[in-house]
Each structure stands twice: as structure tokens, then as C-alpha cells.
Amino acid sequence: MSDLASVAKALVASGKGILAADESTSTIKRRFDAIGVENTEDNRRAYRELLFRTPGIGTYISGVILYDETIRQKAADGTPLVKLLTDQGVIPGIKVDIGAKPLPKSPKETVTEGLDGLRERLAEYKSLGAQFSKWRAVINIEGDDIPSLYSIRVNAHALARYAALSQEAGIVPIVEPEVLMDGTHSIDRCFEVQVRTLRTVFNQLASQRVDFDGMLLKPAMVLSGKDATNRAPAADVARYTLECFLSSVPAMVPGIVFLSGGQSDNEATLNLDAINRRAAELGRVPWQLTFSYGRGLQAAPQKAWSGKKENVAAAQRAFAHRSRLTSAARMGSYTPAMEKESVSP
Ligand code: 13P
């Protein structure tokens, strides 16, 4: 097995999934604003240090996606944050896109930038310890005409350019074509957009010679829009999601790592659990189905921490607890009663 394939497999190992801690400085500001914490470099370091030092986290977390600032940062005692992860058996990764920008001639849509100089940046990230990377494209649903085929195509092309460069650098690409849950659309409309997007993405990945066994896919689940009436329950989410991926994702891809995408942490856990239960029922699902959650894992520890030193242990307990529940969901063995279990790690 190639090195890329073995890292990809390790990232989706049984019982494990990924923590997305790659919020840009402006995104983490929104999270810190919500808990009344000032967005300084030192607070960002303190918060991420807290997460990465959580005892036993390597049992549930296979890898962490870092932001450019974080991969270079040191803990208060001078240990590189990357080393805190590798000491826990956790694989460091890096976000390499530089964000979704307005799409020319279709101002309500975006295209993700960051290809210029990417070969050189990937080489540097590799030297800093990154073994995998992530690029996020954003596809929004609005009425009948958005997303346009134009937006899906340019984003898929960029994702494949990124994935090929990442594999060339010896870094496993996590290809993230996020279909946003914002809006009032039905789950059927989400299904249709997801299938069209994924087929276009895999077509581009194949054209650009990306090895499917040395990559992971990071999609949203197939969901009703956040503001839809009668939102589909978890059993429907599982049914639609599996049908969508079975009809668009090659079997050779080792894993699908879902983003949480603005679902509450309970909802993201319940839906991941339902997807894994459904996959076990079907018995012919070729990939590991796990998580690469940002908000789904961090909402609870952020609230518990609230920027205070004396809350660090409580925040770590909250993070370990959420990780344990999400890991159970990834195995199809989560029950809502587990939410009330003691939060000691
Ligand atoms: P959420 O789980 O908060 O959607 O974040 C995952 C991620 O990495 C989005 O790019």
C-alpha cells in the first residue's frame, strides 16, 4: 500500500474521526465573540493547546486539521503544538485553501482560491509535519438556478488541481465540496445538488489523475435546509445520504468524513449514527463513514472554557465527552442517553 493510502486509512480507522480546528482568524473570531473571548494570538494558542492536550484524545481522534498560524505555534511551555498531537498518536493536517471568493459573473456564488504557489506551500507544510490537507469548496442552494453548473464545474476543477498537487507532495488530500444547509430547500433538492456536485468532482479528480485510494472525501450530509419546514428526520437523512454517495463516490475511496456544517452537536451525532446503522443494514457500503467535525466537536468545550484558565479541565472533559459520543456514532452505537453520561474523560 502506498504511504498516501496508509495515512488515508489511518485517518478513518475504526472508532476514530477527524477534528477540524482549522478556523481562519476571522472564523475563530466569530466563535470567540460568542463566548466573550478576545481574538488574540495568545488566546487562539491557549484554546487550541487545551484541545490538543486533552488526555486520551487519540482514542477517538485520528487527525486534526490545523490553520497556517497553528501549525507554526508553540504551547506555553515551548512545545510545538504539532508535537502535542503526535505525542497523542494524532496525525497533523493543514487547511490549504485561502477561502471562498465571489464567482465572477455569478455574484451569489463563490469559487475557492489558493492554487497560486500551492506546490511551494505544500512542501513547507510537509516539512512542518502535515500528513494530510484540506480544501473547501462551497456550493450554495438558492431557488432553482443556484448552484449553476458553472459554479460546480469551476469548484470541482480547483478541488482536483489541489488534490493532485497534494498527492504529488506526499500529502493526503481531503476534498471538501460543501453543499451548504442554509435555506429552506427540501432534502430532495439537496440530494439532487449533492449528486450533481459529487459526480462532477469525481469526474475532475479522475481527469487530473488523482489516486482515489490516497484521498478522503469531506461532504455535508444530505439534509433538509436549515430553515425548511418539516425537516427530514435522521432515518431519512441516512437513507438519502447513502443513496447519494453510493451513486456518485468510487468504492476505492477509503473514507467519507462528514462535516457538521452548522447542525447542532446532538443532531450531527444522531445523523452520523443513523448513517452508520443504515450502512450496516445495507451491508454493501465500501467506505468508512466517519466525522471531520469543527463545530460538532467544539461547541461544548468552547462554552465550558469561555476563556478562563480555571475552566481548562472542564473544557477538556467536555471535548473528550463529545469526542467519545461522536466516535460511538461513527460505529453506529450511539444512543441519546449517552448525552447524560458523566463527562469525565
Ligand atoms: P464544521 O463541522 O463546523 O462544518 O467544520 C468542518 C470544516 O472543516 C468546514 O470546512
PDB file of C-alpha atoms in Angstrom, residues 7-280:
ATOM      1  CA  VAL A   7      -2.321   7.613   6.010  1.00  0.00           C
ATOM      2  CA  ALA A   8      -5.809   7.876   4.464  1.00  0.00           C
ATOM      3  CA  LYS A   9      -6.759   4.555   6.054  1.00  0.00           C
ATOM      4  CA  ALA A  10      -5.338   5.572   9.447  1.00  0.00           C
ATOM      5  CA  LEU A  11      -7.439   8.751   9.380  1.00  0.00           C
ATOM      6  CA  VAL A  12     -10.622   6.675   9.103  1.00  0.00           C
ATOM      7  CA  ALA A  13      -9.545   3.853  11.460  1.00  0.00           C
ATOM      8  CA  SER A  14     -12.255   2.071  13.420  1.00  0.00           C
ATOM      9  CA  GLY A  15     -13.753   4.246  16.156  1.00  0.00           C
ATOM     10  CA  LYS A  16     -11.912   7.356  15.006  1.00  0.00           C
ATOM     11  CA  GLY A  17     -12.512  10.542  13.066  1.00  0.00           C
ATOM     12  CA  ILE A  18     -11.031  13.987  12.495  1.00  0.00           C
ATOM     13  CA  LEU A  19     -11.196  17.224  14.473  1.00  0.00           C
ATOM     14  CA  ALA A  20     -11.386  20.274  12.200  1.00  0.00           C
ATOM     15  CA  ALA A  21      -9.584  23.002  14.170  1.00  0.00           C
ATOM     16  CA  ASP A  22      -8.597  24.995  11.095  1.00  0.00           C
ATOM     17  CA  GLU A  23     -10.834  28.027  11.585  1.00  0.00           C
ATOM     18  CA  SER A  24      -9.296  31.066   9.948  1.00  0.00           C
ATOM     19  CA  THR A  25      -8.558  34.050  12.197  1.00  0.00           C
ATOM     20  CA  SER A  26     -11.853  35.679  11.143  1.00  0.00           C
ATOM     21  CA  THR A  27     -13.903  32.499  11.681  1.00  0.00           C
ATOM     22  CA  ILE A  28     -12.452  31.824  15.146  1.00  0.00           C
ATOM     23  CA  LYS A  29     -13.302  35.466  15.986  1.00  0.00           C
ATOM     24  CA  ARG A  30     -16.988  34.615  15.476  1.00  0.00           C
ATOM     25  CA  ARG A  31     -16.653  31.594  17.795  1.00  0.00           C
ATOM     26  CA  PHE A  32     -14.752  33.640  20.424  1.00  0.00           C
ATOM     27  CA  ASP A  33     -17.254  36.524  20.204  1.00  0.00           C
ATOM     28  CA  ALA A  34     -19.992  34.043  21.161  1.00  0.00           C
ATOM     29  CA  ILE A  35     -18.160  33.145  24.398  1.00  0.00           C
ATOM     30  CA  GLY A  36     -16.848  36.644  25.154  1.00  0.00           C
ATOM     31  CA  VAL A  37     -13.174  35.911  24.424  1.00  0.00           C
ATOM     32  CA  GLU A  38     -10.889  38.417  22.746  1.00  0.00           C
ATOM     33  CA  ASN A  39      -9.430  37.142  19.454  1.00  0.00           C
ATOM     34  CA  THR A  40      -5.710  37.451  20.237  1.00  0.00           C
ATOM     35  CA  GLU A  41      -2.937  35.142  19.057  1.00  0.00           C
ATOM     36  CA  ASP A  42      -2.334  34.075  22.650  1.00  0.00           C
ATOM     37  CA  ASN A  43      -5.998  33.173  23.239  1.00  0.00           C
ATOM     38  CA  ARG A  44      -6.099  31.191  20.000  1.00  0.00           C
ATOM     39  CA  ARG A  45      -2.960  29.340  21.132  1.00  0.00           C
ATOM     40  CA  ALA A  46      -4.337  28.726  24.629  1.00  0.00           C
ATOM     41  CA  TYR A  47      -7.604  27.358  23.243  1.00  0.00           C
ATOM     42  CA  ARG A  48      -6.009  25.002  20.740  1.00  0.00           C
ATOM     43  CA  GLU A  49      -3.413  23.891  23.290  1.00  0.00           C
ATOM     44  CA  LEU A  50      -6.275  22.963  25.620  1.00  0.00           C
ATOM     45  CA  LEU A  51      -7.878  20.804  22.927  1.00  0.00           C
ATOM     46  CA  PHE A  52      -4.663  19.075  21.872  1.00  0.00           C
ATOM     47  CA  ARG A  53      -3.613  18.320  25.479  1.00  0.00           C
ATOM     48  CA  THR A  54      -6.942  16.683  26.329  1.00  0.00           C
ATOM     49  CA  PRO A  55      -5.996  13.356  27.944  1.00  0.00           C
ATOM     50  CA  GLY A  56      -6.700  10.247  25.862  1.00  0.00           C
ATOM     51  CA  ILE A  57      -7.941  12.122  22.812  1.00  0.00           C
ATOM     52  CA  GLY A  58      -6.053   9.778  20.481  1.00  0.00           C
ATOM     53  CA  THR A  59      -8.611   7.069  21.263  1.00  0.00           C
ATOM     54  CA  TYR A  60     -11.280   8.945  19.312  1.00  0.00           C
ATOM     55  CA  ILE A  61      -9.434  11.456  17.157  1.00  0.00           C
ATOM     56  CA  SER A  62      -7.208  10.208  14.312  1.00  0.00           C
ATOM     57  CA  GLY A  63      -6.155  13.589  12.936  1.00  0.00           C
ATOM     58  CA  VAL A  64      -6.539  17.335  13.445  1.00  0.00           C
ATOM     59  CA  ILE A  65      -6.811  19.906  10.658  1.00  0.00           C
ATOM     60  CA  LEU A  66      -4.732  22.949  11.590  1.00  0.00           C
ATOM     61  CA  TYR A  67      -4.664  26.524  10.331  1.00  0.00           C
ATOM     62  CA  ASP A  68      -1.471  28.164   8.995  1.00  0.00           C
ATOM     63  CA  GLU A  69      -0.910  30.054  12.264  1.00  0.00           C
ATOM     64  CA  THR A  70      -1.459  26.964  14.435  1.00  0.00           C
ATOM     65  CA  ILE A  71       0.919  24.622  12.620  1.00  0.00           C
ATOM     66  CA  ARG A  72       3.711  27.100  13.452  1.00  0.00           C
ATOM     67  CA  GLN A  73       2.646  27.812  17.061  1.00  0.00           C
ATOM     68  CA  LYS A  74       4.206  26.668  20.316  1.00  0.00           C
ATOM     69  CA  ALA A  75       2.457  25.790  23.568  1.00  0.00           C
ATOM     70  CA  ALA A  76       3.023  27.946  26.675  1.00  0.00           C
ATOM     71  CA  ASP A  77       5.957  25.662  27.668  1.00  0.00           C
ATOM     72  CA  GLY A  78       7.564  25.968  24.217  1.00  0.00           C
ATOM     73  CA  THR A  79       6.470  22.568  22.814  1.00  0.00           C
ATOM     74  CA  PRO A  80       5.282  22.871  19.202  1.00  0.00           C
ATOM     75  CA  LEU A  81       1.509  22.317  19.016  1.00  0.00           C
ATOM     76  CA  VAL A  82       2.171  19.750  16.268  1.00  0.00           C
ATOM     77  CA  LYS A  83       4.215  17.719  18.776  1.00  0.00           C
ATOM     78  CA  LEU A  84       1.361  17.764  21.297  1.00  0.00           C
ATOM     79  CA  LEU A  85      -0.687  15.964  18.648  1.00  0.00           C
ATOM     80  CA  THR A  86       1.920  13.443  17.511  1.00  0.00           C
ATOM     81  CA  ASP A  87       2.656  12.614  21.186  1.00  0.00           C
ATOM     82  CA  GLN A  88      -1.019  11.590  21.478  1.00  0.00           C
ATOM     83  CA  GLY A  89      -0.817   9.495  18.297  1.00  0.00           C
ATOM     84  CA  VAL A  90      -2.835  12.083  16.362  1.00  0.00           C
ATOM     85  CA  ILE A  91      -1.931  12.932  12.739  1.00  0.00           C
ATOM     86  CA  PRO A  92      -1.451  16.657  11.947  1.00  0.00           C
ATOM     87  CA  GLY A  93      -3.148  18.099   8.849  1.00  0.00           C
ATOM     88  CA  ILE A  94      -3.456  21.555   7.317  1.00  0.00           C
ATOM     89  CA  LYS A  95      -6.092  23.695   5.579  1.00  0.00           C
ATOM     90  CA  VAL A  96      -4.504  24.964   2.368  1.00  0.00           C
ATOM     91  CA  ASP A  97      -7.223  26.917   0.557  1.00  0.00           C
ATOM     92  CA  ILE A  98      -7.398  30.632   1.189  1.00  0.00           C
ATOM     93  CA  GLY A  99     -11.154  30.954   1.164  1.00  0.00           C
ATOM     94  CA  ALA A 100     -14.268  31.182  -0.995  1.00  0.00           C
ATOM     95  CA  LYS A 101     -14.399  34.403  -3.076  1.00  0.00           C
ATOM     96  CA  PRO A 102     -17.256  35.795  -5.215  1.00  0.00           C
ATOM     97  CA  LEU A 103     -17.547  33.939  -8.513  1.00  0.00           C
ATOM     98  CA  PRO A 104     -17.128  36.325 -11.452  1.00  0.00           C
ATOM     99  CA  LYS A 105     -20.396  36.847 -13.352  1.00  0.00           C
ATOM    100  CA  SER A 106     -22.389  34.899 -10.762  1.00  0.00           C
ATOM    101  CA  PRO A 107     -22.184  37.108  -7.668  1.00  0.00           C
ATOM    102  CA  LYS A 108     -24.353  34.911  -5.434  1.00  0.00           C
ATOM    103  CA  GLU A 109     -21.904  32.005  -5.783  1.00  0.00           C
ATOM    104  CA  THR A 110     -18.275  31.508  -4.818  1.00  0.00           C
ATOM    105  CA  VAL A 111     -15.107  29.884  -6.064  1.00  0.00           C
ATOM    106  CA  THR A 112     -12.349  28.835  -3.682  1.00  0.00           C
ATOM    107  CA  GLU A 113      -8.922  30.373  -4.191  1.00  0.00           C
ATOM    108  CA  GLY A 114      -5.414  29.301  -3.201  1.00  0.00           C
ATOM    109  CA  LEU A 115      -3.853  27.449  -6.141  1.00  0.00           C
ATOM    110  CA  ASP A 116      -1.119  30.008  -6.875  1.00  0.00           C
ATOM    111  CA  GLY A 117       2.062  28.974  -5.075  1.00  0.00           C
ATOM    112  CA  LEU A 118       0.334  25.906  -3.633  1.00  0.00           C
ATOM    113  CA  ARG A 119       3.118  23.498  -4.647  1.00  0.00           C
ATOM    114  CA  GLU A 120       5.635  25.500  -2.578  1.00  0.00           C
ATOM    115  CA  ARG A 121       3.240  25.898   0.373  1.00  0.00           C
ATOM    116  CA  LEU A 122       2.544  22.164   0.446  1.00  0.00           C
ATOM    117  CA  ALA A 123       6.290  21.435   0.544  1.00  0.00           C
ATOM    118  CA  GLU A 124       6.656  23.785   3.520  1.00  0.00           C
ATOM    119  CA  TYR A 125       3.656  22.283   5.352  1.00  0.00           C
ATOM    120  CA  LYS A 126       5.115  18.815   4.805  1.00  0.00           C
ATOM    121  CA  SER A 127       8.352  19.978   6.455  1.00  0.00           C
ATOM    122  CA  LEU A 128       6.266  21.310   9.382  1.00  0.00           C
ATOM    123  CA  GLY A 129       4.714  17.854   9.885  1.00  0.00           C
ATOM    124  CA  ALA A 130       1.465  17.886   7.882  1.00  0.00           C
ATOM    125  CA  GLN A 131       0.495  14.471   6.534  1.00  0.00           C
ATOM    126  CA  PHE A 132      -2.857  15.484   5.128  1.00  0.00           C
ATOM    127  CA  SER A 133      -4.509  18.644   3.849  1.00  0.00           C
ATOM    128  CA  LYS A 134      -7.944  20.095   3.218  1.00  0.00           C
ATOM    129  CA  TRP A 135      -9.515  22.336   0.556  1.00  0.00           C
ATOM    130  CA  ARG A 136     -13.104  23.537   0.991  1.00  0.00           C
ATOM    131  CA  ALA A 137     -15.311  24.489  -1.930  1.00  0.00           C
ATOM    132  CA  VAL A 138     -18.701  25.986  -1.129  1.00  0.00           C
ATOM    133  CA  ILE A 139     -21.848  25.179  -3.084  1.00  0.00           C
ATOM    134  CA  ASN A 140     -24.987  27.047  -2.022  1.00  0.00           C
ATOM    135  CA  ILE A 141     -28.584  26.235  -2.845  1.00  0.00           C
ATOM    136  CA  GLU A 142     -30.941  29.097  -3.692  1.00  0.00           C
ATOM    137  CA  GLY A 143     -34.086  28.651  -5.770  1.00  0.00           C
ATOM    138  CA  ASP A 144     -33.970  26.617  -8.966  1.00  0.00           C
ATOM    139  CA  ASP A 145     -30.931  28.242 -10.609  1.00  0.00           C
ATOM    140  CA  ILE A 146     -28.308  28.118  -7.844  1.00  0.00           C
ATOM    141  CA  PRO A 147     -25.980  26.281  -7.856  1.00  0.00           C
ATOM    142  CA  SER A 148     -25.182  26.891 -11.508  1.00  0.00           C
ATOM    143  CA  LEU A 149     -23.344  24.212 -13.460  1.00  0.00           C
ATOM    144  CA  TYR A 150     -20.670  26.906 -13.955  1.00  0.00           C
ATOM    145  CA  SER A 151     -20.045  27.152 -10.189  1.00  0.00           C
ATOM    146  CA  ILE A 152     -19.995  23.386  -9.700  1.00  0.00           C
ATOM    147  CA  ARG A 153     -17.529  22.960 -12.576  1.00  0.00           C
ATOM    148  CA  VAL A 154     -15.023  25.633 -11.558  1.00  0.00           C
ATOM    149  CA  ASN A 155     -15.035  24.476  -7.939  1.00  0.00           C
ATOM    150  CA  ALA A 156     -14.606  20.828  -8.967  1.00  0.00           C
ATOM    151  CA  HIS A 157     -11.724  21.775 -11.259  1.00  0.00           C
ATOM    152  CA  ALA A 158      -9.959  23.656  -8.450  1.00  0.00           C
ATOM    153  CA  LEU A 159     -10.543  20.796  -5.987  1.00  0.00           C
ATOM    154  CA  ALA A 160      -8.905  18.382  -8.403  1.00  0.00           C
ATOM    155  CA  ARG A 161      -5.970  20.762  -9.093  1.00  0.00           C
ATOM    156  CA  TYR A 162      -5.456  20.948  -5.335  1.00  0.00           C
ATOM    157  CA  ALA A 163      -5.801  17.181  -4.788  1.00  0.00           C
ATOM    158  CA  ALA A 164      -3.264  16.320  -7.498  1.00  0.00           C
ATOM    159  CA  LEU A 165      -0.743  18.831  -6.095  1.00  0.00           C
ATOM    160  CA  SER A 166      -1.280  17.491  -2.592  1.00  0.00           C
ATOM    161  CA  GLN A 167      -0.670  13.879  -3.637  1.00  0.00           C
ATOM    162  CA  GLU A 168       2.420  14.999  -5.587  1.00  0.00           C
ATOM    163  CA  ALA A 169       3.735  16.487  -2.303  1.00  0.00           C
ATOM    164  CA  GLY A 170       3.078  13.203  -0.447  1.00  0.00           C
ATOM    165  CA  ILE A 171       0.146  14.689   1.482  1.00  0.00           C
ATOM    166  CA  VAL A 172      -3.318  13.047   1.574  1.00  0.00           C
ATOM    167  CA  PRO A 173      -5.918  15.478   0.193  1.00  0.00           C
ATOM    168  CA  ILE A 174      -9.280  15.835   1.886  1.00  0.00           C
ATOM    169  CA  VAL A 175     -11.563  17.016  -0.880  1.00  0.00           C
ATOM    170  CA  GLU A 176     -14.394  19.092   0.593  1.00  0.00           C
ATOM    171  CA  PRO A 177     -17.218  20.174  -1.711  1.00  0.00           C
ATOM    172  CA  GLU A 178     -19.531  21.519   0.991  1.00  0.00           C
ATOM    173  CA  VAL A 179     -23.172  21.848  -0.041  1.00  0.00           C
ATOM    174  CA  LEU A 180     -24.458  24.389   2.475  1.00  0.00           C
ATOM    175  CA  MET A 181     -27.518  23.635   4.593  1.00  0.00           C
ATOM    176  CA  ASP A 182     -28.574  27.329   4.646  1.00  0.00           C
ATOM    177  CA  GLY A 183     -32.015  27.892   3.149  1.00  0.00           C
ATOM    178  CA  THR A 184     -35.483  26.424   3.023  1.00  0.00           C
ATOM    179  CA  HIS A 185     -34.860  23.712   0.399  1.00  0.00           C
ATOM    180  CA  SER A 186     -36.142  20.166   0.727  1.00  0.00           C
ATOM    181  CA  ILE A 187     -33.981  17.100   1.268  1.00  0.00           C
ATOM    182  CA  ASP A 188     -34.829  16.047  -2.314  1.00  0.00           C
ATOM    183  CA  ARG A 189     -33.347  19.276  -3.671  1.00  0.00           C
ATOM    184  CA  CYS A 190     -30.237  18.752  -1.514  1.00  0.00           C
ATOM    185  CA  PHE A 191     -29.925  15.189  -2.855  1.00  0.00           C
ATOM    186  CA  GLU A 192     -30.105  16.383  -6.450  1.00  0.00           C
ATOM    187  CA  VAL A 193     -27.444  19.083  -5.892  1.00  0.00           C
ATOM    188  CA  GLN A 194     -25.141  16.724  -3.981  1.00  0.00           C
ATOM    189  CA  VAL A 195     -25.270  14.026  -6.671  1.00  0.00           C
ATOM    190  CA  ARG A 196     -24.557  16.543  -9.433  1.00  0.00           C
ATOM    191  CA  THR A 197     -21.701  18.066  -7.422  1.00  0.00           C
ATOM    192  CA  LEU A 198     -20.084  14.762  -6.443  1.00  0.00           C
ATOM    193  CA  ARG A 199     -20.255  13.302  -9.944  1.00  0.00           C
ATOM    194  CA  THR A 200     -18.622  16.452 -11.331  1.00  0.00           C
ATOM    195  CA  VAL A 201     -15.943  16.398  -8.618  1.00  0.00           C
ATOM    196  CA  PHE A 202     -15.036  12.737  -9.199  1.00  0.00           C
ATOM    197  CA  ASN A 203     -15.003  13.276 -12.934  1.00  0.00           C
ATOM    198  CA  GLN A 204     -12.431  16.054 -12.448  1.00  0.00           C
ATOM    199  CA  LEU A 205     -10.429  14.044  -9.918  1.00  0.00           C
ATOM    200  CA  ALA A 206     -10.184  11.182 -12.424  1.00  0.00           C
ATOM    201  CA  SER A 207      -9.251  13.550 -15.289  1.00  0.00           C
ATOM    202  CA  GLN A 208      -6.488  15.046 -13.175  1.00  0.00           C
ATOM    203  CA  ARG A 209      -5.076  11.618 -12.245  1.00  0.00           C
ATOM    204  CA  VAL A 210      -5.863  11.714  -8.539  1.00  0.00           C
ATOM    205  CA  ASP A 211      -5.496   8.286  -6.871  1.00  0.00           C
ATOM    206  CA  PHE A 212      -8.797   7.507  -5.165  1.00  0.00           C
ATOM    207  CA  ASP A 213      -7.187   5.272  -2.531  1.00  0.00           C
ATOM    208  CA  GLY A 214      -4.948   8.125  -1.345  1.00  0.00           C
ATOM    209  CA  MET A 215      -7.640  10.732  -0.659  1.00  0.00           C
ATOM    210  CA  LEU A 216     -10.701  11.272   1.529  1.00  0.00           C
ATOM    211  CA  LEU A 217     -14.000  12.970   0.718  1.00  0.00           C
ATOM    212  CA  LYS A 218     -15.427  15.530   3.139  1.00  0.00           C
ATOM    213  CA  PRO A 219     -19.041  16.265   2.222  1.00  0.00           C
ATOM    214  CA  ALA A 220     -22.086  17.547   4.028  1.00  0.00           C
ATOM    215  CA  MET A 221     -24.797  15.024   4.812  1.00  0.00           C
ATOM    216  CA  VAL A 222     -27.905  15.076   2.627  1.00  0.00           C
ATOM    217  CA  LEU A 223     -30.221  17.229   4.751  1.00  0.00           C
ATOM    218  CA  SER A 224     -33.270  19.455   4.540  1.00  0.00           C
ATOM    219  CA  GLY A 225     -32.377  23.160   4.501  1.00  0.00           C
ATOM    220  CA  LYS A 226     -31.818  24.645   7.938  1.00  0.00           C
ATOM    221  CA  ASP A 227     -34.980  26.769   7.676  1.00  0.00           C
ATOM    222  CA  ALA A 228     -37.151  24.218   5.843  1.00  0.00           C
ATOM    223  CA  THR A 229     -40.492  23.277   7.321  1.00  0.00           C
ATOM    224  CA  ASN A 230     -40.830  19.599   8.313  1.00  0.00           C
ATOM    225  CA  ARG A 231     -37.107  18.880   8.276  1.00  0.00           C
ATOM    226  CA  ALA A 232     -36.332  15.252   7.433  1.00  0.00           C
ATOM    227  CA  PRO A 233     -35.580  13.061  10.481  1.00  0.00           C
ATOM    228  CA  ALA A 234     -32.350  11.099  10.989  1.00  0.00           C
ATOM    229  CA  ALA A 235     -33.643   7.897   9.350  1.00  0.00           C
ATOM    230  CA  ASP A 236     -34.385   9.829   6.117  1.00  0.00           C
ATOM    231  CA  VAL A 237     -31.062  11.664   6.299  1.00  0.00           C
ATOM    232  CA  ALA A 238     -29.333   8.264   6.468  1.00  0.00           C
ATOM    233  CA  ARG A 239     -31.330   6.819   3.574  1.00  0.00           C
ATOM    234  CA  TYR A 240     -30.830   9.809   1.267  1.00  0.00           C
ATOM    235  CA  THR A 241     -27.173  10.241   2.216  1.00  0.00           C
ATOM    236  CA  LEU A 242     -26.248   6.626   1.452  1.00  0.00           C
ATOM    237  CA  GLU A 243     -28.189   6.543  -1.786  1.00  0.00           C
ATOM    238  CA  CYS A 244     -26.468   9.754  -2.868  1.00  0.00           C
ATOM    239  CA  PHE A 245     -22.945   8.549  -2.095  1.00  0.00           C
ATOM    240  CA  LEU A 246     -23.495   5.043  -3.467  1.00  0.00           C
ATOM    241  CA  SER A 247     -24.451   6.613  -6.777  1.00  0.00           C
ATOM    242  CA  SER A 248     -21.526   9.032  -7.006  1.00  0.00           C
ATOM    243  CA  VAL A 249     -18.441   8.052  -4.963  1.00  0.00           C
ATOM    244  CA  PRO A 250     -15.979   5.390  -6.216  1.00  0.00           C
ATOM    245  CA  ALA A 251     -15.574   2.353  -3.957  1.00  0.00           C
ATOM    246  CA  MET A 252     -11.808   2.780  -3.865  1.00  0.00           C
ATOM    247  CA  VAL A 253     -12.048   5.968  -1.745  1.00  0.00           C
ATOM    248  CA  PRO A 254     -11.212   4.718   1.776  1.00  0.00           C
ATOM    249  CA  GLY A 255     -13.499   7.029   3.691  1.00  0.00           C
ATOM    250  CA  ILE A 256     -16.144   9.701   3.759  1.00  0.00           C
ATOM    251  CA  VAL A 257     -15.583  12.153   6.609  1.00  0.00           C
ATOM    252  CA  PHE A 258     -18.660  14.290   7.124  1.00  0.00           C
ATOM    253  CA  LEU A 259     -18.551  17.929   8.197  1.00  0.00           C
ATOM    254  CA  SER A 260     -21.082  19.068  10.786  1.00  0.00           C
ATOM    255  CA  GLY A 261     -21.916  22.236   8.841  1.00  0.00           C
ATOM    256  CA  GLY A 262     -23.995  24.162  11.346  1.00  0.00           C
ATOM    257  CA  GLN A 263     -26.017  21.235  12.702  1.00  0.00           C
ATOM    258  CA  SER A 264     -26.157  21.236  16.498  1.00  0.00           C
ATOM    259  CA  ASP A 265     -23.711  18.792  18.068  1.00  0.00           C
ATOM    260  CA  ASN A 266     -26.557  16.426  19.061  1.00  0.00           C
ATOM    261  CA  GLU A 267     -28.026  16.496  15.555  1.00  0.00           C
ATOM    262  CA  ALA A 268     -24.643  15.880  13.916  1.00  0.00           C
ATOM    263  CA  THR A 269     -24.070  12.901  16.232  1.00  0.00           C
ATOM    264  CA  LEU A 270     -27.544  11.447  15.778  1.00  0.00           C
ATOM    265  CA  ASN A 271     -27.354  11.704  11.979  1.00  0.00           C
ATOM    266  CA  LEU A 272     -23.869  10.144  11.790  1.00  0.00           C
ATOM    267  CA  ASP A 273     -25.119   7.294  13.943  1.00  0.00           C
ATOM    268  CA  ALA A 274     -28.170   6.762  11.712  1.00  0.00           C
ATOM    269  CA  ILE A 275     -25.943   6.763   8.602  1.00  0.00           C
ATOM    270  CA  ASN A 276     -23.699   4.059  10.106  1.00  0.00           C
ATOM    271  CA  ARG A 277     -26.670   1.960  11.247  1.00  0.00           C
ATOM    272  CA  ARG A 278     -28.187   2.169   7.778  1.00  0.00           C
ATOM    273  CA  ALA A 279     -24.834   1.232   6.183  1.00  0.00           C
ATOM    274  CA  ALA A 280     -24.641  -1.857   8.405  1.00  0.00           C
TER     275      ALA A 280
END
